[in-house]
XYZ file of C-alpha atoms in Angstrom:
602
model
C 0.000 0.000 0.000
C 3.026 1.946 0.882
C 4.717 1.406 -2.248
C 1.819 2.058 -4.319
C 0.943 5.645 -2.613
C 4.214 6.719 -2.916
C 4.501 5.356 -6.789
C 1.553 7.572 -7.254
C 2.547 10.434 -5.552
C 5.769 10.951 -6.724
C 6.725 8.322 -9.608
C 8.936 4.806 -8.780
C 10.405 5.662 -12.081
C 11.549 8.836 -11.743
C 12.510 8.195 -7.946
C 15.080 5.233 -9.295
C 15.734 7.398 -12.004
C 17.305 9.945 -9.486
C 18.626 7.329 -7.300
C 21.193 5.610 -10.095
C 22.254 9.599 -10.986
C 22.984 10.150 -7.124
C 25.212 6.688 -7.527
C 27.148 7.632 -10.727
C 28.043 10.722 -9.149
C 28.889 9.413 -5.910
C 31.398 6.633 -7.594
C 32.607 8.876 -9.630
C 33.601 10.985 -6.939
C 34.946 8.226 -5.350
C 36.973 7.461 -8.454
C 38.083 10.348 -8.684
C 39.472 10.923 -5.594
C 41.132 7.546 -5.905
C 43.161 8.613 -8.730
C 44.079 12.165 -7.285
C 45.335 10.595 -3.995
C 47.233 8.291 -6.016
C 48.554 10.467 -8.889
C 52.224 10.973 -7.566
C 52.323 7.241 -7.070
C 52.532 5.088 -10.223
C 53.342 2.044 -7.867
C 50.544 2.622 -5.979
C 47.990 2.067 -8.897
C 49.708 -1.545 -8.735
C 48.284 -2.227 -5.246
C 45.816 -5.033 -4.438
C 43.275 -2.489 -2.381
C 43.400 0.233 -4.943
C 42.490 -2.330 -8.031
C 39.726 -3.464 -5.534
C 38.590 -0.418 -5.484
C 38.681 0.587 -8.434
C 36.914 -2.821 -9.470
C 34.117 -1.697 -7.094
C 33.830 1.210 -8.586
C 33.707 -0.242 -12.809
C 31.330 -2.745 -10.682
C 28.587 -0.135 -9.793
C 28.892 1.489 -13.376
C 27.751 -2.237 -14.964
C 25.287 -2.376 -11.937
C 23.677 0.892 -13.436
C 23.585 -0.397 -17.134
C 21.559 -3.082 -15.839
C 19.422 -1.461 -13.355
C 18.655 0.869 -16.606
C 17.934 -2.145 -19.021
C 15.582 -3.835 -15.985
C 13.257 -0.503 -16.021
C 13.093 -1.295 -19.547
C 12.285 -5.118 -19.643
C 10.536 -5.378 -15.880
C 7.020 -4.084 -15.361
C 6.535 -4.009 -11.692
C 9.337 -1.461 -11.216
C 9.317 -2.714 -7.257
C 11.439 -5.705 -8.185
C 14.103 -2.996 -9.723
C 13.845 -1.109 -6.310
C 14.863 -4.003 -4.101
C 17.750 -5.173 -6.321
C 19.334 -1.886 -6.430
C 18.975 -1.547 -2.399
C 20.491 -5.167 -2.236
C 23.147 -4.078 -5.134
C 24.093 -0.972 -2.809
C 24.362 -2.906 0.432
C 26.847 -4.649 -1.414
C 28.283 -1.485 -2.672
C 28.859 -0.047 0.996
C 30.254 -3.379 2.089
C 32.811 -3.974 -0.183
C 33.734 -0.003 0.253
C 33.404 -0.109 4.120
C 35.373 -3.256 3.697
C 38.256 -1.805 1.628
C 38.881 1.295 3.756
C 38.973 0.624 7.465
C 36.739 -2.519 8.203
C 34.134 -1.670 11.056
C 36.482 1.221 11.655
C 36.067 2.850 8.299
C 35.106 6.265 7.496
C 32.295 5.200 5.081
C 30.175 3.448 7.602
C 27.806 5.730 6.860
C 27.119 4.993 3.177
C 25.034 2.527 4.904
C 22.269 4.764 6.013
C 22.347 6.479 2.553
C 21.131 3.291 1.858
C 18.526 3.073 4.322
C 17.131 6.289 3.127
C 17.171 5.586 0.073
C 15.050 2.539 0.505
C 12.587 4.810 2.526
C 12.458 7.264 -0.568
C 11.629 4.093 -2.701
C 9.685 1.884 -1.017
C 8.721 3.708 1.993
C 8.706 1.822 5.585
C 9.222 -1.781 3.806
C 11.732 -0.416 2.061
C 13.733 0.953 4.476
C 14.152 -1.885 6.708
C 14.931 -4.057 4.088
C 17.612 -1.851 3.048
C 18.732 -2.026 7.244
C 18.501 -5.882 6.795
C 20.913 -5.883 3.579
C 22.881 -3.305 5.750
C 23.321 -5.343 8.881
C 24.463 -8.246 6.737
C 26.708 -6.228 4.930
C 28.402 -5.170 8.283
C 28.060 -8.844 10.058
C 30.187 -10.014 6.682
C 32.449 -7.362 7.355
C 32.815 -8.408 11.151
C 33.009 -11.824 10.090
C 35.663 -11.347 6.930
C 37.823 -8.575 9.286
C 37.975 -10.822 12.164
C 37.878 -13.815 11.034
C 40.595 -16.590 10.492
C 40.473 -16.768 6.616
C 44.032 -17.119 5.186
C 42.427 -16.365 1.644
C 40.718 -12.828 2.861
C 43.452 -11.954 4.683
C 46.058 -11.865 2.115
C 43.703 -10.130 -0.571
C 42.749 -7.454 2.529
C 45.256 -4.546 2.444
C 47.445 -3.998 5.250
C 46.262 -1.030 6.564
C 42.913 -3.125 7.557
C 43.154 -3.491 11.665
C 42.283 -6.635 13.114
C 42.614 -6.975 16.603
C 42.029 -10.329 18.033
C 38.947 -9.133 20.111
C 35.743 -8.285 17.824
C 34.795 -4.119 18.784
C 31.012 -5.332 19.936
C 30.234 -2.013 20.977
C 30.250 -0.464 17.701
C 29.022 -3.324 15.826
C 25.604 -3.285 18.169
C 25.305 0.662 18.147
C 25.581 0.933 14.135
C 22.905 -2.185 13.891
C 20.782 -0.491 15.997
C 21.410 2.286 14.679
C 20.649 0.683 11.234
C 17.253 -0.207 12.277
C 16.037 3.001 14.235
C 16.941 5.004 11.117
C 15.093 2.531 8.851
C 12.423 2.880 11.342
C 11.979 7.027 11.269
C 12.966 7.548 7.909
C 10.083 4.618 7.088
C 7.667 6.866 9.220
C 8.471 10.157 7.600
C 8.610 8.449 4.042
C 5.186 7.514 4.835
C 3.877 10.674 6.221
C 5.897 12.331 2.969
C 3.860 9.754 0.729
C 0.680 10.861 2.407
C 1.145 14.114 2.081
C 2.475 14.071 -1.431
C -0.851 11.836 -2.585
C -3.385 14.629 -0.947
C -1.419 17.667 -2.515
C -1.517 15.701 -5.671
C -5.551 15.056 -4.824
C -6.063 18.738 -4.038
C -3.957 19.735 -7.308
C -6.088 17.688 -9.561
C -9.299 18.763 -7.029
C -8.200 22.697 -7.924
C -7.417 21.647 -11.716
C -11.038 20.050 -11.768
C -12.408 22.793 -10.079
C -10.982 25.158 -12.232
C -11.583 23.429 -15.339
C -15.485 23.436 -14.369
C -15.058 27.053 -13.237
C -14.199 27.758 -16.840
C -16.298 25.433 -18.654
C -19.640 27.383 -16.717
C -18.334 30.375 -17.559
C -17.836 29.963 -20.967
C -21.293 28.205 -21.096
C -22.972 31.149 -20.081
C -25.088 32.903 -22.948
C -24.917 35.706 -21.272
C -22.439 37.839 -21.171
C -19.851 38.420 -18.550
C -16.906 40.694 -17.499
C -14.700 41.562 -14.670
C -13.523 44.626 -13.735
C -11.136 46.123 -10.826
C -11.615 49.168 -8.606
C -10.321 51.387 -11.343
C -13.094 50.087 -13.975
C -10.774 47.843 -16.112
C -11.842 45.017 -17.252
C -9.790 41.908 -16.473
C -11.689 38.720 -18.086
C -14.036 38.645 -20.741
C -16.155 35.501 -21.513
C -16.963 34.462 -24.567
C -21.004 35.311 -25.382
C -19.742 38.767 -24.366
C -17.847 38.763 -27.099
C -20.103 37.284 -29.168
C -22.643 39.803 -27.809
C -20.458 42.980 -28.269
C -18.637 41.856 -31.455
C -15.216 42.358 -29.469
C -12.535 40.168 -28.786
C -10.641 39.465 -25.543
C -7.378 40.172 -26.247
C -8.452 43.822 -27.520
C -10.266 44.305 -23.913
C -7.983 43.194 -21.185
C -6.645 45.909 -18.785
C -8.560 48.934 -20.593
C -10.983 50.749 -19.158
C -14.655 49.720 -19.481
C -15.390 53.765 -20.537
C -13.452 53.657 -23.333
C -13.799 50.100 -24.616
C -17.636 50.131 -24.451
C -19.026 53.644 -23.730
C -22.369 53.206 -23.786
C -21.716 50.864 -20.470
C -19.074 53.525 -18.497
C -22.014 55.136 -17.099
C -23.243 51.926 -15.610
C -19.538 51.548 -13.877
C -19.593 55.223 -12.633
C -22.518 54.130 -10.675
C -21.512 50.348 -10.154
C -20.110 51.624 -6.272
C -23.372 53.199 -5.246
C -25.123 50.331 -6.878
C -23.246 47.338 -5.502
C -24.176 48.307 -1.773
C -27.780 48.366 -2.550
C -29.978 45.346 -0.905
C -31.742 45.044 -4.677
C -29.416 45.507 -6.951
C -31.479 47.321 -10.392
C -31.332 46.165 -13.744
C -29.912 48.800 -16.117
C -31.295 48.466 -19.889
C -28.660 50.061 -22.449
C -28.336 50.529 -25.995
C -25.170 49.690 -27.428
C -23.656 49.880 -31.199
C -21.442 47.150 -31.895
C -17.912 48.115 -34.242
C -20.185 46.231 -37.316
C -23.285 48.838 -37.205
C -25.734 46.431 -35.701
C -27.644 48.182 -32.797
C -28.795 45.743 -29.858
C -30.504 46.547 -25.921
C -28.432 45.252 -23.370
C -30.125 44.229 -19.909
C -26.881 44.793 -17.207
C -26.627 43.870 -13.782
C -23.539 44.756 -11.422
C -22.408 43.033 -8.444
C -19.299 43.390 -6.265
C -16.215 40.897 -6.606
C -14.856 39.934 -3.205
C -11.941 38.017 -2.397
C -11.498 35.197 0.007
C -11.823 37.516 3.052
C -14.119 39.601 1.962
C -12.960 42.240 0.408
C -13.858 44.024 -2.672
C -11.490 43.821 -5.537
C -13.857 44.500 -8.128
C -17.264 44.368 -10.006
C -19.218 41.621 -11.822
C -21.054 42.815 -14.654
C -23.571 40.624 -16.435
C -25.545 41.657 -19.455
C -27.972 39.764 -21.962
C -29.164 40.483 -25.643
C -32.702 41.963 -24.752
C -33.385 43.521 -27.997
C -36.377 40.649 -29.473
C -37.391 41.021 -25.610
C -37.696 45.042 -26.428
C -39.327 44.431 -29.635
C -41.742 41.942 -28.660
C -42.680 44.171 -25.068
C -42.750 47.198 -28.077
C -44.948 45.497 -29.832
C -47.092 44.668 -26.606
C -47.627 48.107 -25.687
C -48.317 49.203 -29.168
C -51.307 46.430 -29.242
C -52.285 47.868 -26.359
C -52.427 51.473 -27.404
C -54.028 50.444 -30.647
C -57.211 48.267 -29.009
C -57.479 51.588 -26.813
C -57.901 53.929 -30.048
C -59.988 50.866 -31.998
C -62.495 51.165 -29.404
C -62.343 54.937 -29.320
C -62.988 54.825 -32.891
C -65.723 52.756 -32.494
C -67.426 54.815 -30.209
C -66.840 57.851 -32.325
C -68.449 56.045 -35.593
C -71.223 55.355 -33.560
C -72.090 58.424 -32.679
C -71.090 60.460 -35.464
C -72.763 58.114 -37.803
C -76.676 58.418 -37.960
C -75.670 62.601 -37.282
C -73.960 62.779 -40.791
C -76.633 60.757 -42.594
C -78.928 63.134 -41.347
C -77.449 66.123 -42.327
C -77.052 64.983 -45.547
C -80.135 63.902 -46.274
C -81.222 67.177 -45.067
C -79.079 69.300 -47.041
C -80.451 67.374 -50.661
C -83.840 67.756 -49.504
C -83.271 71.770 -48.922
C -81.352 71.463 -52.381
C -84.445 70.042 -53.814
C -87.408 72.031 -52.550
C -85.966 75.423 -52.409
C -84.278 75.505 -55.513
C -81.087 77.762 -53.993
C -79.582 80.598 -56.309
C -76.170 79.449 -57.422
C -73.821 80.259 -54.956
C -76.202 78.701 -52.392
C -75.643 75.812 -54.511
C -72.506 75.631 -54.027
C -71.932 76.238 -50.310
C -74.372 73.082 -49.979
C -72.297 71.256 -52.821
C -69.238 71.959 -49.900
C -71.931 70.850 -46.854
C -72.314 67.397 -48.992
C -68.872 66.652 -49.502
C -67.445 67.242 -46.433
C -69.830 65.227 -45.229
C -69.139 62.319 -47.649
C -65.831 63.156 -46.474
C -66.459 62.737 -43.020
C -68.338 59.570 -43.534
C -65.260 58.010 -45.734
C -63.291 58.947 -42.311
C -65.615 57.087 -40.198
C -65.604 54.166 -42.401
C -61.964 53.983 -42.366
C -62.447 53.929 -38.126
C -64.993 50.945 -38.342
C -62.534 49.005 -40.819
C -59.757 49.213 -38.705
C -61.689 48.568 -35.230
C -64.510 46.396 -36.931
C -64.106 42.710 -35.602
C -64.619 40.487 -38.973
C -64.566 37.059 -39.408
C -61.387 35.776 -40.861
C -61.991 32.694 -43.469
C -58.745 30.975 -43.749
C -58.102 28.735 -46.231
C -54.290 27.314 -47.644
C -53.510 30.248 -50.421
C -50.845 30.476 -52.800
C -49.144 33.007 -52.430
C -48.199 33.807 -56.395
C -51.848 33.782 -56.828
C -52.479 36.411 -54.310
C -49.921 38.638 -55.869
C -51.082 38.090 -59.317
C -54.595 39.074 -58.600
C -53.661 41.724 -56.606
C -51.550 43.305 -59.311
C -54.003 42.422 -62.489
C -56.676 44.301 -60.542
C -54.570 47.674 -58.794
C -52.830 48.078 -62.884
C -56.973 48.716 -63.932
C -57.165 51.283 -61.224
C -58.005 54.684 -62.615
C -56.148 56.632 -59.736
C -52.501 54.637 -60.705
C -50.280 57.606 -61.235
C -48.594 57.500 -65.152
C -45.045 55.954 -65.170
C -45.989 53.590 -61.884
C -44.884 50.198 -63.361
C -45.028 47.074 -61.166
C -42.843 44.048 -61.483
C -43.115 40.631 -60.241
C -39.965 38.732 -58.926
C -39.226 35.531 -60.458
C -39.942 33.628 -57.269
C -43.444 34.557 -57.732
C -44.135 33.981 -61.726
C -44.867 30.343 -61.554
C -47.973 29.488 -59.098
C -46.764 25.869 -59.297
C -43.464 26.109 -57.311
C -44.372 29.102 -54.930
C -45.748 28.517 -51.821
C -48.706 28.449 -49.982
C -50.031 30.560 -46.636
C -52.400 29.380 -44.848
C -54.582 32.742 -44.447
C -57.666 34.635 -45.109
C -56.871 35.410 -49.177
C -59.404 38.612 -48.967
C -57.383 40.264 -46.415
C -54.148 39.191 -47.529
C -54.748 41.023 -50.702
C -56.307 44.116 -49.125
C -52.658 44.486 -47.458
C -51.068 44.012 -50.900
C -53.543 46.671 -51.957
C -52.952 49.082 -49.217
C -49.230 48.288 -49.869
C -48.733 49.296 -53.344
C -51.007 51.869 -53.512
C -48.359 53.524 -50.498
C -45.672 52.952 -53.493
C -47.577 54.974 -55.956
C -48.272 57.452 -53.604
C -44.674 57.870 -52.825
C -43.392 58.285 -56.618
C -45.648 61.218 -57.671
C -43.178 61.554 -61.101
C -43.384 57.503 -61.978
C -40.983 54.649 -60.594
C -40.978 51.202 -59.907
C -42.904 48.901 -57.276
C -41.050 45.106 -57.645
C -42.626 42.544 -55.034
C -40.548 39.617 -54.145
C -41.000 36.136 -52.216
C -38.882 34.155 -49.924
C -39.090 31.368 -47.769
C -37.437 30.398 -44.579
C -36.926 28.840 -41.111
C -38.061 30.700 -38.334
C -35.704 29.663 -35.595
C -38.061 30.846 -32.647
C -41.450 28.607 -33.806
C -39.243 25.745 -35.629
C -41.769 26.144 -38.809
C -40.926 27.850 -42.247
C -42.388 31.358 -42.734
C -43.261 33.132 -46.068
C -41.748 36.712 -46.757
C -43.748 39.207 -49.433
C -41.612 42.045 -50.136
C -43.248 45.148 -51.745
C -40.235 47.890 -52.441
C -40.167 50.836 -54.333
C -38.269 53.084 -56.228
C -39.196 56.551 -53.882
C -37.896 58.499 -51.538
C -38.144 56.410 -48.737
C -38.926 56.635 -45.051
C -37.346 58.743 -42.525
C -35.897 57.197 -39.200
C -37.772 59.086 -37.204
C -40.667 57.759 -38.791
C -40.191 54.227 -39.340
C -40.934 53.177 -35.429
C -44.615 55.245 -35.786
C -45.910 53.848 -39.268
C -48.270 51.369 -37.664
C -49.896 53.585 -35.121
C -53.233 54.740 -35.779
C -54.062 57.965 -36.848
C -50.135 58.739 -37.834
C -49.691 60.394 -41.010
C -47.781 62.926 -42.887
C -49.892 63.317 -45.224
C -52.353 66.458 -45.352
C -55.341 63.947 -47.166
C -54.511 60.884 -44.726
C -56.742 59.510 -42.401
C -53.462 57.213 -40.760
C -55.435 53.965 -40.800
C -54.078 52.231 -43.738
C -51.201 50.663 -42.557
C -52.584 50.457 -39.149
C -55.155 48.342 -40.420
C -52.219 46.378 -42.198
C -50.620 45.471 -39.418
C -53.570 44.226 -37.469
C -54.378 42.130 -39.865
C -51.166 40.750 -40.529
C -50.591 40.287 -36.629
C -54.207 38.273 -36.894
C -52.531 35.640 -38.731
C -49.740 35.477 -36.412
C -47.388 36.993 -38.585
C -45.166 40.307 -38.884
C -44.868 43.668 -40.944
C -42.231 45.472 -40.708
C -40.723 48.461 -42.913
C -37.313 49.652 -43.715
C -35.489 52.136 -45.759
C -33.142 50.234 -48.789
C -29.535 51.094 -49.059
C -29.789 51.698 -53.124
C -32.967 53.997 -51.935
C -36.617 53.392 -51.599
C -38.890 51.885 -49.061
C -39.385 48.319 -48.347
C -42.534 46.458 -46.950
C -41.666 42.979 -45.568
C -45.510 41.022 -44.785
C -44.035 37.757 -42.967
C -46.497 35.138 -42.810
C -46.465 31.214 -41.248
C -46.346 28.704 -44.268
C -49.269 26.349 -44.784
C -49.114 23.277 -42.460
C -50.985 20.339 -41.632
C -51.462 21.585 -37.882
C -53.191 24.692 -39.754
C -55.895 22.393 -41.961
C -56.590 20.583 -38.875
C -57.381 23.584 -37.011
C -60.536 25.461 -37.250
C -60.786 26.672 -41.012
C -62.432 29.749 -39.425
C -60.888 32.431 -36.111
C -63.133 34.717 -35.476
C -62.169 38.352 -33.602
C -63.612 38.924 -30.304
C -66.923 41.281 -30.965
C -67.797 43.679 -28.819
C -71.255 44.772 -27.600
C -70.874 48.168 -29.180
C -70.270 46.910 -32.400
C -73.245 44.403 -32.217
C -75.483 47.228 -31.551
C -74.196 49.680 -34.264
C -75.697 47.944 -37.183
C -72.950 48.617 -39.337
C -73.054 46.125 -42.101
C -69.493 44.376 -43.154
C -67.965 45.519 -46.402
C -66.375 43.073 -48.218
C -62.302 44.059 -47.970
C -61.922 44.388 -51.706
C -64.599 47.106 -51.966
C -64.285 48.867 -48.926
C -59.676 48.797 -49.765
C -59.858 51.683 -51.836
C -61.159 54.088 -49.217
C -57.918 53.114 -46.918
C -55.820 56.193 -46.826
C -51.539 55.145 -46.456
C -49.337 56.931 -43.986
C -46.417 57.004 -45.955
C -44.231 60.403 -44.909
C-alpha cells in the first residue's frame, strides 16, 4: 500500500531514475578521488586495495547499465527497487570493507542506503535496506575478524584486526541501522501521504478550475470583470459574441473607453453594488459592425477570500427581441385603446352625418337655392361624404370580422392583386409594377395558410403607399422568400413590396403602424394600421425599412401552410364587442371597402 501511494505520488520511475544519478556521481567521486590521492604514485595504482577499489567502482557502473535495461524489460518497477537496495548494500560493504573494516570512514554509506530505501519503497523499504545493511556489516565483522588465510592476504594492510571483535560499535551501528530505517520509514510515509493529498487537491483545484471555466464559458450571457479602477480583467466568450469584441483587444482597458455606452453603468456600479436590490440597467449599445442591440446589465461586487472588494461583476444579456416583442405589446395595447375609441366615435357620429345629408339634398331640392347657395351646400355634402369616408376607415380598422382561412398560394395572391390595382383609374402614369421571379410560376411558390381577402387588401394598401410615394413615376417590384423561423421551428413566407421613392425617414419608421399617424395632409393614418392588425391576426409580422440603393421596403411575414393549420378550425373569429353588435354597421367586403384606406407614408 506503501509502495503504491508513494509510486503515485511521486513516480517509482523517476525516484530510481534519481537514485542511479545520485550513484554515478557518488562513484565517480569516489573514483576520482582515488586517482588524485594516487597520482604521484605510479606504484601505488599496482596495489591489491586500490584495483579493488577501483573494481568496485567499474562494478557499480555495470550495476547501473543493468538497473537501466531492468526498467526497460521489468514491469513491476518494485522488483528494480529491491535489487538496487540489495546491489548498494553490497556497494557499501565492499567499500566499508576496503577502507577501514568496522572502523572505516564510510560506515555511513550505509544509512544512505537506508534512506534511500525509505524514498523508494517507503517503511518496507527501508528496513529491508537495514537488513541488507546489517548483513553487509556482520560479513564485514566476520571477513575482518575472522581466520580466513584467503581474505586476509587479498585485505590490504592497513585493515586493523585486533584479536577481540569491537562489539560495541558493531551493536550501536545495527541499531542504529534499524532506528533510522524505522523514522525515515515513518516520515517516508507521512511524505507519501502528504504528497498523494497535494496531488488530490492539485487535480481537485485543476477540476475545479476546469469546471469554473467550462460554466463560464457556457454562459449565454455575457460576462466581465472589472477592478476598482473600472478595467476590465476577463471577458467571456457570449460577451464577445454579444459585443462583437474580442478578448485580447479588452484586457486591462478601461470599461469607458472600450464600451461607452456601459461607463455610465460603472460610474454608478459603487453606489449600486451596496444596494440590498441591486437594479437592472437596460442600455443601448452599437457594436464596431453597425448592428444596434438593448443590453439588460446587472452589477455586483467581486470579493476576495476575506471579503474584500477587488472588483465588479457585470452581467448583461441580448434583450433587444425582448424590447421588440414588449414594443410590440404596448403598441397592441395602445391600438385596441384607439380601436375602441374609434368605435365609439363612428357610432355616434354616424346616424348625425346621414342626417345632415339627407337634409341638405332635400333643402337642395325644394328650395331651388340661387347658385352660390348651390354651391356652399355642394361643400356641406362633400365634407360630409368626407367625413363619412373617415368614419368608415375607423370601423374598418376597429370592426371585428370574421377571418376565413383557407391554404392560399401566395403567387396567386400577388397576381390578382396586381391584375386588378394596374386597372385602377387613380394609378399615377409611369408607376410600373414588377413581379420577382420567385413569384411567376404558381406551381413552385408557396402556400399561406390565411384569409386570401385580407391578404390582398394588405397588398392593396401596400402598393397603392408605393404609388403614392413616386408622384413623377418609378418602380414597385414585389418579391417572395421562404425560410426557417428559428423561434417557432416552422418555415415562414416573406412578401416584399419595395419601391423606387424616396423612402422613409428614421424618425418615422418606429410610428408607421400607429393609428391615426400620417404625414400626409389627405390621410386619415389607418391604412397601414389596419395592415398590421391584420397581418398580426394571422400570427405573422410587418415590418418596414429604408433600402440602401434607396426606396422603401414592406416585408408582410407570414407562417407557411401546415398540416397543424388544416386541422385547425378553417375559421378564427375576432372577439366582438357589444358596441359593435349594436351599431348595425353592415361588413364591407375588404376588396370594396380597400380603396377608401388612406396610407401613412411620410
Amino acid at each position: 500500500m506503501v509502495a503504491t501511494e508513494i509510486d503515485g505520488s511521486g513516480g517509482l520511475r523517476e525516484k530510481l531514475e534519481w537514485l542511479m544519478l545520485f550513484r554515478l556521481v557518488l562513484v565517480t567521486f569516489l573514483l576520482g578521488s582515488a586517482v588524485m590521492v594516487n597520482v604521484n604514485d605510479v606504484e601505488s595504482f599496482s596495489d591489491p586495495s586500490y584495483i579493488a577499489i577501483v573494481s568496485l567502482i567499474v562494478g557499480s557502473y555495470a550495476a547501473t547499465l543493468v538497473y537501466v535495461y531492468a526498467m526497460r524489460a521489468v514491469r513491476d518497477l518494485r522488483r528494480v527497487a529491491y535489487a538496487q537496495l540489495v546491489g548498494d548494500g553490497v556497494l557499501a560493504a565492499g567499500l566499508v570493507l576496503l577502507t577501514g573494516g568496522i572502523h572505516s570512514v564510510f560506515t555511513f554509506i550505509f544509512f544512505l542506503t537506508i534512506f534511500a530505501g525509505a524514498v523508494l519503497l517507503g517503511r518496507p523499504g527501508a528496513l529491508f535496506a537495514a537488513a541488507c545493511s546489517a548483513m553487509g556489516l556482520a560479513s564485514i565483522v566476520l571477513l575482518q575478524f575472522g581466520d580466513f588465510e584467503l581474505v586476509g592476504a587479498l585485505l590490504p594492510d592497513t585493515i586493523p584486526r585486533p584479536a577481540e571483535v569491537p562489539v560495541y560499535p558493531l551493536i550501536l551501528n545495527l541499531g542504529g541501522f534499524y532506528t533510522v530505517a524505522a523514522f525515515s520509514g515513518y516520515l517516508a510515509e507521512k511524505l507519501g501521504q502528504v504528497g498523494s493529498e497535494l496531488e488530490r487537491r492539485r487535480l481537485d483545484i485543476r477540476e475545479l478550475r476546469a469546471l469554473n471555466e467550462n460554466i463560464v464559458h457556457s454562459l449565454s450571457s455575457g460576462l466581465l470583470t472589472l477592478d476598482l479602477d473600472g478595467r476590465i480583467i476577463y471577458f467571456n466568450v457570449a460577451a464577445e459574441r454579444i459585443t462583437g469584441l474580442q478578448l485580447e483587444e479588452m484586457v486591462m482597458r478601461p470599461l469607458g473607453a472600450a464600451i461607452p455606452e456601459l461607463g455610465a453603468i460603472v460610474d454608478a456600479a459603487p453606489a449600486v453594488a451596496d444596494l440590498p436590490t441591486r437594479p437592472r440597467f437596460e442600455q443601448r449599445l452599437v457594436r464596431p459592425d453597425g448592428m444596434e442591440l438593448y443590453l439588460g446589465v446587472s452589477v455586483s461586487p467581486l470579493q476576495n477570500a476575506q471579503g474584500e472588494r477587488t472588483g465588479y461583476i457585470m452581467i448583461f444579456q441580448d434583450v433587444t427581441e425582448l424590447k421588440t416583442m414588449r414594443d410590440a405589446v404596448l403598441r397592441q395595447e395602445h391600438l385596441s385603446a384607439i380601436g375602441k375609441l374609434s368605435a365609439a366615435i363612428a357610432h355616434e357620429v354616424r346616424n348625425p352625418l346621414a342626417s345632415i345629408s339627407g337634409s341638405i339634398e332635400m333643402l337642395r331640392m325644394s328650395l331651388d337655392p340661387p347658385e352660390d347657395e348651390r354651391q356652399l351646400m355642394d361643400i356641406v355634402i362633400r365634407e360630409v361624404d368626407r367625413l363619412n369616408a373617415l368614419i368608415e376607415d375607423f370601423l374598418a380598422y376597429a370592426r371585428p370580422t370574421q377571418s376565413r382561412r383557407r391554404d392560399a398560394n401566395v403567387a396567386e395572391l400577388v397576381s390578382d392583386t396586381v391584375r386588378v390595382y394596374s386597372n385602377d383609374p387613380s394609378l399615377s402614369p409611369g408607376v410600373t409594377v414588377e413581379i420577382g421571379a420567385s413569384l411567376a410560376d404558381p406551381a413552385v411558390a408557396p402556400s399561406v395558410y390565411a384569409d386570401p381577402a385580407q391578404i390582398q387588401q394588405v397588398l392593396w394598401n401596400l402598393l397603392r403607399n408605393a404609388r403614392d410615394a413616386m408622384p413623377t413615376g418609378g418602380t414597385v417590384t414585389i418579391e417572395q422568400r421562404t425560410h426557417l423561423d428559428l423561434r417557432t421551428g416552422r418555415d415562414v413566407v416573406e412578401l416584399i413590396v419595395a419601391d423606387t421613392g424616396p423612402g422613409l425617414s428614421a424618425d418615422v419608421i418606429p410610428h408607421l403602424f400607429e393609428p391615426f399617424f400620417t404625414t400626409k395632409a389627405a390621410g386619415s393614418g389607418l391604412g397601414l394600421a389596419t395592415c398590421h392588425r391584420i397581418v398580426t391576426a394571422h400570427h405573422g409580422q410587418l415590418s418596414a425599412r429604408t433600402r440602401d440603393e434607396g426606396g422603401a421596403e414592406f416585408t408582410v411575414t407570414l407562417p407557411a401552410a401546415s398540416r397543424e393549420d388544416r386541422r385547425s378550425d378553417s375559421t378564427t373569429v375576432d372577439a366582438v364587442t357589444e358596441l359593435m353588435d349594436s351599431s348595425g354597421v353592415p361588413r364591407a367586403a375588404s376588396a370594396s371597402a380597400s380603396h377608401r384606406f388612406a396610407t401613412t407614408r411620410p
